């Protein structure tokens, strides 16, 4: 046996060396699933003598696919030829060969969310619809729901039907019918596919054409799937049609199913075992990431879920520091505590800023955090913003490259016809679009009509500028035909003087991103010498996240738990552990917290050495209109498993504006009267911090008070010691 097996524990080796057939690996957090999956690929080619080109490895991000490919190649040079990719890249590969059977041209373009949004806005304009009647966001979500559920809109006409689609009323249902028909028409005419089309069209072909399904099943004789818990029903149907002789190896963790909101199917493991009853099931439960104390908290929490495959994570790591819990009276207390603790960790040289992450349930938690992090002069970066390929300057260049391949690509033409500025404004573009729709011509055909003097339309006033643009486009296409991919982009940049354009608009620093794209093209060409520009464009259309969370910069990382999945840090702060936040408001309301508990479990298991949980209790939550109280998850973990930290840092909004001594112990019970004073609306009161004011409203245990010193109404719990009648 090869040396790569020597680095595996018993369960990992059992998984890697298993016989052919269906295998389900339940891999807990930090148990080395990627190493196990990669080692399995090596075993298939080196010990079982499978041909690499007959092996398909499916992951859920292109980044993960690239990393797995690189790791496999480092372990064995016999893995060249193994196909690594996502479901979307697999579907793109199949559709390039087979989409013509659906009456579509294989020369399709894949559009991302931003392109979809632009197309929908054009449709609203052409149909004369008002965004207030139906938001574009809701329209796109409804279109996705219609496609994924193969809904026949002709049968939908009642109020209940509208509700099934997530719409408010029949009026919105009538609007979506027209929008959907026009959307499909435009996608067909422009030969565009969105991400849902990639999956749906592939499923349709494989289900309706057995000979095609058999062809690809014979090609992919062995299939491995990573992050199986994130698989949705459509992806599972595609997988079933491709599996050859039950030779499938899936790896995942039911306890990390946190994407049901975007289609992940929570019962996928049960369905897999039902589909393949002879499945060999192996559990990986030895965690290599977390300390014993962190794992104890994670296990205690997730054990409260019923819909799971039972396992208990173990580790040979040290006990580590006890998991610390802090509960303040507001999110300001939380933010201040986190900042003070980070400064303490840095001062005591326990870690660097880059070793620390702050995780939260949703992005709206960052406002207060950012304010206090800035006040404490802590370097930080918020992850989950605009990724590289979604940046405006990158999309500009991608649009130019797309026009080299397909000059009549309307979305690309519209994007860059006035970039850099060519005096072809939005009004002119809208007029050209309207003329094209009315006369059943493409946008590109209509542009060329501007050269004909016999055409009497308003937009001919810009004919000289349009003509210059068309001449430029022709020149770019002709002059770049024989150039390398990266040189094509360099030539475009020079011809349009894009760097100068960015500088003139105060965006000169963005040119560094464009240079990164040139470098990316050069690397792509080196690694894929046979691929064309079109292959490159299709591939990057599938990239949903190219941002590296393991940055070399020495900054604290702020991110949602969903974004943090797949990462690890020495020190993790999980903030917002309150009812209505984690678990979320709706989960709390309907007492359906299994996925919320899985989200908290994923957050906890990002921590390697130290974990801090923070909450707030007693303040007023304006969303739920209730008193904030700590998350039920704290009770489920058990106070005996947590080190309670009662240190309270003073808010920067206090009157004396001095920082509280963090060594001082505070008893929160002393802040409140044990006997509630019965205040009434319009009573005059005084407060130790805000001074005098009048009660303008009462909501349960909370008073809404307009203080003379404050512009906004303050909400204060009515039995706080700092609040008195004004005598």
Short mmCIF file of N, CA and C in Angstrom, two decimals, residues 32-187:
data_model
loop_
_atom_site.label_atom_id
_atom_site.label_comp_id
_atom_site.label_asym_id
_atom_site.label_seq_id
_atom_site.Cartn_x
_atom_site.Cartn_y
_atom_site.Cartn_z
N UNK A 32 -11.41 15.88 8.56
CA UNK A 32 -10.53 15.54 7.44
C UNK A 32 -11.24 14.95 6.26
N UNK A 33 -12.43 15.45 5.95
CA UNK A 33 -13.21 14.87 4.85
C UNK A 33 -12.54 15.10 3.50
N UNK A 34 -11.93 16.28 3.31
CA UNK A 34 -11.28 16.56 2.02
C UNK A 34 -10.10 15.64 1.81
N UNK A 35 -9.33 15.40 2.87
CA UNK A 35 -8.20 14.47 2.78
C UNK A 35 -8.69 13.07 2.46
N UNK A 36 -9.80 12.68 3.08
CA UNK A 36 -10.37 11.35 2.84
C UNK A 36 -10.85 11.22 1.40
N UNK A 37 -11.57 12.22 0.92
CA UNK A 37 -12.10 12.17 -0.43
C UNK A 37 -10.98 12.17 -1.47
N UNK A 38 -9.98 13.02 -1.26
CA UNK A 38 -8.85 13.08 -2.19
C UNK A 38 -8.07 11.77 -2.19
N UNK A 39 -7.87 11.21 -0.99
CA UNK A 39 -7.15 9.93 -0.89
C UNK A 39 -7.92 8.82 -1.58
N UNK A 40 -9.24 8.89 -1.55
CA UNK A 40 -10.07 7.90 -2.24
C UNK A 40 -9.81 7.95 -3.75
N UNK A 41 -9.66 9.16 -4.29
CA UNK A 41 -9.37 9.31 -5.72
C UNK A 41 -8.03 8.66 -6.05
N UNK A 42 -7.02 8.90 -5.20
CA UNK A 42 -5.70 8.30 -5.41
C UNK A 42 -5.82 6.78 -5.38
N UNK A 43 -6.59 6.27 -4.42
CA UNK A 43 -6.76 4.82 -4.28
C UNK A 43 -7.42 4.23 -5.53
N UNK A 44 -8.39 4.93 -6.09
CA UNK A 44 -9.10 4.43 -7.27
C UNK A 44 -8.16 4.27 -8.46
N UNK A 45 -7.26 5.25 -8.65
CA UNK A 45 -6.39 5.19 -9.83
C UNK A 45 -5.15 4.33 -9.59
N UNK A 46 -4.64 4.30 -8.35
CA UNK A 46 -3.39 3.58 -8.10
C UNK A 46 -3.60 2.14 -7.66
N UNK A 47 -4.66 1.87 -6.92
CA UNK A 47 -4.87 0.52 -6.41
C UNK A 47 -5.95 -0.24 -7.19
N UNK A 48 -6.99 0.47 -7.63
CA UNK A 48 -8.07 -0.19 -8.38
C UNK A 48 -7.91 -0.03 -9.89
N UNK A 49 -6.89 0.75 -10.29
CA UNK A 49 -6.56 0.93 -11.72
C UNK A 49 -7.71 1.49 -12.56
N UNK A 50 -8.53 2.35 -11.96
CA UNK A 50 -9.54 3.05 -12.75
C UNK A 50 -8.88 4.13 -13.58
N UNK A 51 -9.40 4.37 -14.76
CA UNK A 51 -8.86 5.42 -15.61
C UNK A 51 -9.29 6.78 -15.06
N UNK A 52 -8.36 7.73 -14.93
CA UNK A 52 -8.71 9.04 -14.35
C UNK A 52 -9.86 9.74 -15.06
N UNK A 53 -9.92 9.62 -16.40
CA UNK A 53 -10.98 10.31 -17.15
C UNK A 53 -12.37 9.71 -16.89
N UNK A 54 -12.42 8.57 -16.20
CA UNK A 54 -13.71 7.97 -15.85
C UNK A 54 -14.16 8.33 -14.43
N UNK A 55 -13.39 9.21 -13.78
CA UNK A 55 -13.70 9.61 -12.40
C UNK A 55 -14.19 11.07 -12.39
N UNK A 56 -15.32 11.29 -11.75
CA UNK A 56 -15.89 12.63 -11.62
C UNK A 56 -15.99 13.00 -10.15
N UNK A 57 -15.39 14.13 -9.76
CA UNK A 57 -15.45 14.63 -8.38
C UNK A 57 -16.24 15.94 -8.36
N UNK A 58 -17.36 15.94 -7.65
CA UNK A 58 -18.25 17.11 -7.61
C UNK A 58 -18.12 17.82 -6.27
N UNK A 59 -17.89 19.13 -6.33
CA UNK A 59 -17.87 19.97 -5.13
C UNK A 59 -18.92 21.07 -5.31
N UNK A 60 -19.01 21.96 -4.32
CA UNK A 60 -20.05 22.99 -4.41
C UNK A 60 -19.53 24.37 -4.74
N UNK A 61 -18.22 24.54 -4.80
CA UNK A 61 -17.66 25.81 -5.28
C UNK A 61 -16.49 25.49 -6.19
N UNK A 62 -16.23 26.37 -7.14
CA UNK A 62 -15.09 26.20 -8.02
C UNK A 62 -13.79 26.27 -7.23
N UNK A 63 -13.78 27.10 -6.19
CA UNK A 63 -12.59 27.21 -5.35
C UNK A 63 -12.26 25.87 -4.71
N UNK A 64 -13.28 25.19 -4.17
CA UNK A 64 -13.07 23.88 -3.55
C UNK A 64 -12.60 22.86 -4.58
N UNK A 65 -13.16 22.92 -5.78
CA UNK A 65 -12.75 22.01 -6.85
C UNK A 65 -11.29 22.22 -7.22
N UNK A 66 -10.89 23.49 -7.32
CA UNK A 66 -9.49 23.80 -7.66
C UNK A 66 -8.54 23.29 -6.58
N UNK A 67 -8.93 23.49 -5.30
CA UNK A 67 -8.07 23.06 -4.20
C UNK A 67 -7.94 21.54 -4.16
N UNK A 68 -9.06 20.84 -4.40
CA UNK A 68 -9.02 19.38 -4.39
C UNK A 68 -8.19 18.85 -5.55
N UNK A 69 -8.32 19.47 -6.71
CA UNK A 69 -7.54 19.08 -7.88
C UNK A 69 -6.05 19.25 -7.60
N UNK A 70 -5.69 20.39 -7.02
CA UNK A 70 -4.29 20.67 -6.73
C UNK A 70 -3.74 19.67 -5.70
N UNK A 71 -4.54 19.39 -4.67
CA UNK A 71 -4.10 18.45 -3.64
C UNK A 71 -3.91 17.04 -4.21
N UNK A 72 -4.84 16.62 -5.08
CA UNK A 72 -4.74 15.29 -5.69
C UNK A 72 -3.49 15.18 -6.56
N UNK A 73 -3.19 16.24 -7.33
CA UNK A 73 -2.03 16.22 -8.21
C UNK A 73 -0.72 16.19 -7.42
N UNK A 74 -0.71 16.82 -6.24
CA UNK A 74 0.48 16.78 -5.40
C UNK A 74 0.70 15.38 -4.83
N UNK A 75 -0.39 14.67 -4.58
CA UNK A 75 -0.31 13.33 -4.00
C UNK A 75 0.01 12.26 -5.05
N UNK A 76 -0.42 12.49 -6.30
CA UNK A 76 -0.19 11.48 -7.35
C UNK A 76 -0.28 12.13 -8.72
N UNK A 77 0.70 11.82 -9.59
CA UNK A 77 0.64 12.36 -10.95
C UNK A 77 -0.29 11.56 -11.84
N UNK A 78 -0.88 10.51 -11.30
CA UNK A 78 -1.81 9.70 -12.09
C UNK A 78 -3.23 10.25 -12.07
N UNK A 79 -3.45 11.35 -11.33
CA UNK A 79 -4.81 11.90 -11.26
C UNK A 79 -5.09 12.90 -12.39
N UNK A 80 -4.10 13.17 -13.24
CA UNK A 80 -4.36 14.03 -14.40
C UNK A 80 -5.44 13.39 -15.26
N UNK A 81 -6.47 14.14 -15.53
CA UNK A 81 -7.58 13.59 -16.31
C UNK A 81 -8.84 13.42 -15.49
N UNK A 82 -8.69 13.34 -14.13
CA UNK A 82 -9.88 13.30 -13.27
C UNK A 82 -10.64 14.62 -13.44
N UNK A 83 -11.96 14.54 -13.55
CA UNK A 83 -12.77 15.74 -13.75
C UNK A 83 -13.23 16.27 -12.40
N UNK A 84 -12.78 17.47 -12.06
CA UNK A 84 -13.17 18.15 -10.82
C UNK A 84 -14.06 19.33 -11.19
N UNK A 85 -15.17 19.49 -10.51
CA UNK A 85 -16.03 20.65 -10.82
C UNK A 85 -17.27 20.67 -9.96
N UNK A 86 -18.10 21.68 -10.20
CA UNK A 86 -19.37 21.83 -9.50
C UNK A 86 -20.49 21.22 -10.34
N UNK A 87 -21.68 21.12 -9.76
CA UNK A 87 -22.83 20.65 -10.53
C UNK A 87 -23.05 21.56 -11.75
N UNK A 88 -22.87 22.87 -11.55
CA UNK A 88 -23.12 23.81 -12.64
C UNK A 88 -22.09 23.66 -13.76
N UNK A 89 -20.82 23.43 -13.39
CA UNK A 89 -19.81 23.25 -14.44
C UNK A 89 -20.01 21.92 -15.16
N UNK A 90 -20.44 20.89 -14.42
CA UNK A 90 -20.76 19.60 -15.05
C UNK A 90 -21.90 19.77 -16.05
N UNK A 91 -22.94 20.49 -15.64
CA UNK A 91 -24.09 20.70 -16.52
C UNK A 91 -23.69 21.52 -17.75
N UNK A 92 -22.81 22.49 -17.56
CA UNK A 92 -22.32 23.27 -18.71
C UNK A 92 -21.60 22.36 -19.69
N UNK A 93 -20.79 21.45 -19.18
CA UNK A 93 -20.06 20.50 -20.02
C UNK A 93 -21.03 19.64 -20.84
N UNK A 94 -22.10 19.17 -20.18
CA UNK A 94 -23.08 18.31 -20.87
C UNK A 94 -23.88 19.12 -21.89
N UNK A 95 -24.31 20.31 -21.49
CA UNK A 95 -25.15 21.13 -22.38
C UNK A 95 -24.41 21.59 -23.63
N UNK A 96 -23.11 21.81 -23.52
CA UNK A 96 -22.33 22.19 -24.70
C UNK A 96 -22.48 21.16 -25.81
N UNK A 97 -22.63 19.90 -25.40
CA UNK A 97 -22.75 18.82 -26.38
C UNK A 97 -24.21 18.47 -26.71
N UNK A 98 -25.12 18.68 -25.75
CA UNK A 98 -26.45 18.10 -25.91
C UNK A 98 -27.61 19.09 -25.98
N UNK A 99 -27.37 20.38 -25.78
CA UNK A 99 -28.50 21.31 -25.66
C UNK A 99 -29.28 21.44 -26.96
N UNK A 100 -28.66 21.11 -28.08
CA UNK A 100 -29.36 21.22 -29.37
C UNK A 100 -30.60 20.32 -29.42
N UNK A 101 -30.62 19.26 -28.58
CA UNK A 101 -31.78 18.37 -28.57
C UNK A 101 -33.02 19.08 -28.01
N UNK A 102 -32.79 20.21 -27.31
CA UNK A 102 -33.90 21.03 -26.80
C UNK A 102 -34.23 22.18 -27.75
N UNK A 103 -33.58 22.17 -28.92
CA UNK A 103 -33.82 23.23 -29.90
C UNK A 103 -33.06 24.49 -29.62
N UNK A 104 -32.03 24.40 -28.77
CA UNK A 104 -31.21 25.56 -28.44
C UNK A 104 -29.83 25.42 -29.06
N UNK A 105 -29.18 26.57 -29.28
CA UNK A 105 -27.84 26.59 -29.87
C UNK A 105 -26.79 26.38 -28.78
N UNK A 106 -25.77 25.54 -29.07
CA UNK A 106 -24.72 25.29 -28.07
C UNK A 106 -23.83 26.50 -27.84
N UNK A 107 -24.03 27.55 -28.62
CA UNK A 107 -23.23 28.78 -28.48
C UNK A 107 -23.88 29.71 -27.45
N UNK A 108 -24.34 29.15 -26.32
CA UNK A 108 -25.07 29.94 -25.33
C UNK A 108 -24.12 30.70 -24.43
N UNK A 109 -24.64 31.76 -23.79
CA UNK A 109 -23.92 32.51 -22.76
C UNK A 109 -24.62 32.29 -21.43
N UNK A 110 -23.84 32.21 -20.36
CA UNK A 110 -24.39 32.04 -19.01
C UNK A 110 -24.44 33.40 -18.34
N UNK A 111 -25.59 33.76 -17.79
CA UNK A 111 -25.72 35.07 -17.14
C UNK A 111 -25.78 34.90 -15.63
N UNK A 112 -25.21 35.88 -14.93
CA UNK A 112 -25.20 35.85 -13.47
C UNK A 112 -26.36 36.66 -12.92
N UNK A 113 -26.38 36.84 -11.60
CA UNK A 113 -27.50 37.52 -10.95
C UNK A 113 -27.66 38.96 -11.44
N UNK A 114 -26.53 39.65 -11.61
CA UNK A 114 -26.60 41.05 -12.04
C UNK A 114 -27.16 41.17 -13.46
N UNK A 115 -26.72 40.25 -14.34
CA UNK A 115 -27.24 40.26 -15.70
C UNK A 115 -28.73 39.94 -15.71
N UNK A 116 -29.14 39.01 -14.87
CA UNK A 116 -30.56 38.68 -14.76
C UNK A 116 -31.36 39.92 -14.36
N UNK A 117 -30.82 40.63 -13.38
CA UNK A 117 -31.51 41.82 -12.89
C UNK A 117 -31.64 42.88 -13.98
N UNK A 118 -30.58 43.05 -14.77
CA UNK A 118 -30.62 44.02 -15.89
C UNK A 118 -31.68 43.61 -16.90
N UNK A 119 -31.74 42.32 -17.20
CA UNK A 119 -32.73 41.83 -18.17
C UNK A 119 -34.15 42.06 -17.66
N UNK A 120 -34.37 41.78 -16.39
CA UNK A 120 -35.70 41.98 -15.81
C UNK A 120 -36.10 43.44 -15.85
N UNK A 121 -35.16 44.34 -15.57
CA UNK A 121 -35.46 45.78 -15.62
C UNK A 121 -35.84 46.20 -17.04
N UNK A 122 -35.15 45.65 -18.03
CA UNK A 122 -35.50 45.94 -19.42
C UNK A 122 -36.92 45.46 -19.74
N UNK A 123 -37.26 44.29 -19.21
CA UNK A 123 -38.60 43.73 -19.44
C UNK A 123 -39.66 44.61 -18.79
N UNK A 124 -39.41 45.08 -17.58
CA UNK A 124 -40.34 45.98 -16.91
C UNK A 124 -40.58 47.21 -17.79
N UNK A 125 -39.48 47.75 -18.32
CA UNK A 125 -39.60 48.96 -19.14
C UNK A 125 -40.41 48.68 -20.40
N UNK A 126 -40.11 47.57 -21.08
CA UNK A 126 -40.80 47.28 -22.35
C UNK A 126 -42.29 46.99 -22.13
N UNK A 127 -42.62 46.42 -20.95
CA UNK A 127 -44.02 46.12 -20.65
C UNK A 127 -44.74 47.27 -19.96
N UNK A 128 -43.99 48.30 -19.58
CA UNK A 128 -44.59 49.45 -18.91
C UNK A 128 -45.00 49.16 -17.48
N UNK A 129 -44.28 48.25 -16.81
CA UNK A 129 -44.62 47.87 -15.44
C UNK A 129 -43.90 48.77 -14.44
N UNK A 130 -44.53 48.92 -13.26
CA UNK A 130 -43.99 49.74 -12.19
C UNK A 130 -43.30 48.84 -11.17
N UNK A 131 -42.08 49.19 -10.77
CA UNK A 131 -41.34 48.39 -9.79
C UNK A 131 -42.08 48.32 -8.46
N UNK A 132 -42.90 49.34 -8.17
CA UNK A 132 -43.62 49.36 -6.90
C UNK A 132 -44.69 48.27 -6.85
N UNK A 133 -45.20 47.88 -8.01
CA UNK A 133 -46.24 46.85 -8.05
C UNK A 133 -45.68 45.46 -7.77
N UNK A 134 -44.44 45.24 -8.21
CA UNK A 134 -43.78 43.96 -8.02
C UNK A 134 -42.27 44.18 -8.12
N UNK A 135 -41.55 43.98 -7.03
CA UNK A 135 -40.11 44.24 -7.05
C UNK A 135 -39.40 43.27 -7.98
N UNK A 136 -38.29 43.73 -8.55
CA UNK A 136 -37.52 42.86 -9.44
C UNK A 136 -36.97 41.66 -8.67
N UNK A 137 -36.64 41.86 -7.40
CA UNK A 137 -36.13 40.77 -6.58
C UNK A 137 -37.17 39.67 -6.42
N UNK A 138 -38.41 40.07 -6.13
CA UNK A 138 -39.49 39.09 -5.99
C UNK A 138 -39.79 38.43 -7.33
N UNK A 139 -39.72 39.19 -8.41
CA UNK A 139 -39.96 38.63 -9.74
C UNK A 139 -38.95 37.53 -10.05
N UNK A 140 -37.67 37.78 -9.76
CA UNK A 140 -36.63 36.79 -10.05
C UNK A 140 -36.78 35.55 -9.17
N UNK A 141 -37.13 35.76 -7.89
CA UNK A 141 -37.35 34.61 -7.00
C UNK A 141 -38.53 33.77 -7.48
N UNK A 142 -39.57 34.45 -7.97
CA UNK A 142 -40.74 33.73 -8.46
C UNK A 142 -40.42 32.96 -9.74
N UNK A 143 -39.64 33.58 -10.62
CA UNK A 143 -39.22 32.89 -11.84
C UNK A 143 -38.42 31.64 -11.50
N UNK A 144 -37.56 31.75 -10.52
CA UNK A 144 -36.77 30.58 -10.07
C UNK A 144 -37.69 29.49 -9.54
N UNK A 145 -38.69 29.88 -8.77
CA UNK A 145 -39.64 28.92 -8.20
C UNK A 145 -40.44 28.23 -9.32
N UNK A 146 -40.84 28.99 -10.32
CA UNK A 146 -41.60 28.44 -11.45
C UNK A 146 -40.76 27.42 -12.20
N UNK A 147 -39.51 27.77 -12.46
CA UNK A 147 -38.62 26.87 -13.22
C UNK A 147 -38.32 25.60 -12.44
N UNK A 148 -37.94 25.76 -11.18
CA UNK A 148 -37.49 24.60 -10.40
C UNK A 148 -38.62 23.63 -10.08
N UNK A 149 -39.84 24.13 -10.06
CA UNK A 149 -40.99 23.27 -9.77
C UNK A 149 -41.80 22.93 -11.02
N UNK A 150 -41.28 23.34 -12.19
CA UNK A 150 -41.92 23.06 -13.49
C UNK A 150 -43.41 23.41 -13.45
N UNK A 151 -43.70 24.62 -13.00
CA UNK A 151 -45.09 25.07 -12.84
C UNK A 151 -45.64 25.54 -14.18
N UNK A 152 -46.83 25.09 -14.50
CA UNK A 152 -47.55 25.56 -15.68
C UNK A 152 -48.39 26.77 -15.27
N UNK A 153 -47.93 27.96 -15.62
CA UNK A 153 -48.61 29.18 -15.17
C UNK A 153 -50.02 29.31 -15.72
N UNK A 154 -50.31 28.61 -16.81
CA UNK A 154 -51.66 28.68 -17.39
C UNK A 154 -52.71 28.13 -16.42
N UNK A 155 -52.27 27.28 -15.48
CA UNK A 155 -53.20 26.69 -14.52
C UNK A 155 -53.26 27.50 -13.22
N UNK A 156 -52.52 28.58 -13.15
CA UNK A 156 -52.47 29.41 -11.95
C UNK A 156 -53.28 30.69 -12.18
N UNK A 157 -54.37 30.86 -11.44
CA UNK A 157 -55.18 32.06 -11.66
C UNK A 157 -55.94 32.52 -10.40
N UNK A 158 -55.80 31.79 -9.27
CA UNK A 158 -56.52 32.15 -8.06
C UNK A 158 -55.59 32.82 -7.04
N UNK A 159 -56.21 33.35 -6.00
CA UNK A 159 -55.46 33.96 -4.90
C UNK A 159 -54.54 32.93 -4.24
N UNK A 160 -55.06 31.70 -4.06
CA UNK A 160 -54.25 30.64 -3.45
C UNK A 160 -53.05 30.30 -4.33
N UNK A 161 -53.26 30.34 -5.64
CA UNK A 161 -52.15 30.08 -6.57
C UNK A 161 -51.07 31.15 -6.41
N UNK A 162 -51.49 32.40 -6.25
CA UNK A 162 -50.53 33.50 -6.05
C UNK A 162 -49.72 33.25 -4.79
N UNK A 163 -50.39 32.81 -3.72
CA UNK A 163 -49.71 32.56 -2.46
C UNK A 163 -48.69 31.41 -2.60
N UNK A 164 -49.04 30.41 -3.41
CA UNK A 164 -48.11 29.29 -3.63
C UNK A 164 -46.80 29.77 -4.25
N UNK A 165 -46.88 30.83 -5.02
CA UNK A 165 -45.69 31.38 -5.67
C UNK A 165 -44.99 32.43 -4.81
N UNK A 166 -45.56 32.69 -3.63
CA UNK A 166 -44.95 33.69 -2.75
C UNK A 166 -45.36 35.11 -3.11
N UNK A 167 -46.46 35.26 -3.87
CA UNK A 167 -46.94 36.59 -4.29
C UNK A 167 -48.04 37.06 -3.35
N UNK A 168 -48.32 38.36 -3.39
CA UNK A 168 -49.28 38.94 -2.45
C UNK A 168 -50.72 38.81 -2.89
N UNK A 169 -50.96 38.89 -4.21
CA UNK A 169 -52.34 38.91 -4.69
C UNK A 169 -52.41 38.49 -6.16
N UNK A 170 -53.63 38.47 -6.69
CA UNK A 170 -53.85 38.04 -8.08
C UNK A 170 -53.22 39.04 -9.06
N UNK A 171 -53.23 40.32 -8.68
CA UNK A 171 -52.62 41.33 -9.56
C UNK A 171 -51.14 41.00 -9.81
N UNK A 172 -50.41 40.66 -8.75
CA UNK A 172 -49.01 40.29 -8.92
C UNK A 172 -48.87 39.00 -9.73
N UNK A 173 -49.84 38.09 -9.58
CA UNK A 173 -49.82 36.86 -10.37
C UNK A 173 -49.96 37.16 -11.86
N UNK A 174 -50.84 38.09 -12.20
CA UNK A 174 -51.02 38.48 -13.61
C UNK A 174 -49.75 39.14 -14.16
N UNK A 175 -49.11 39.95 -13.34
CA UNK A 175 -47.86 40.60 -13.75
C UNK A 175 -46.78 39.56 -14.01
N UNK A 176 -46.64 38.60 -13.08
CA UNK A 176 -45.55 37.63 -13.21
C UNK A 176 -45.75 36.74 -14.42
N UNK A 177 -46.99 36.48 -14.79
CA UNK A 177 -47.24 35.67 -15.99
C UNK A 177 -46.65 36.36 -17.22
N UNK A 178 -46.89 37.65 -17.33
CA UNK A 178 -46.38 38.40 -18.49
C UNK A 178 -44.86 38.53 -18.43
N UNK A 179 -44.35 38.78 -17.23
CA UNK A 179 -42.91 38.93 -17.07
C UNK A 179 -42.19 37.62 -17.39
N UNK A 180 -42.75 36.52 -16.90
CA UNK A 180 -42.11 35.22 -17.12
C UNK A 180 -42.07 34.87 -18.61
N UNK A 181 -43.17 35.08 -19.31
CA UNK A 181 -43.21 34.79 -20.75
C UNK A 181 -42.18 35.62 -21.51
N UNK A 182 -42.06 36.89 -21.14
CA UNK A 182 -41.10 37.76 -21.83
C UNK A 182 -39.67 37.39 -21.45
N UNK A 183 -39.48 36.99 -20.18
CA UNK A 183 -38.14 36.57 -19.73
C UNK A 183 -37.66 35.36 -20.52
N UNK A 184 -38.52 34.35 -20.63
CA UNK A 184 -38.17 33.14 -21.38
C UNK A 184 -37.93 33.48 -22.85
N UNK A 185 -38.75 34.37 -23.41
CA UNK A 185 -38.60 34.77 -24.81
C UNK A 185 -37.25 35.44 -25.03
N UNK A 186 -36.90 36.37 -24.14
CA UNK A 186 -35.62 37.08 -24.27
C UNK A 186 -34.43 36.14 -24.09
N UNK A 187 -34.54 35.22 -23.14
CA UNK A 187 -33.46 34.25 -22.92
C UNK A 187 -33.27 33.39 -24.16
#
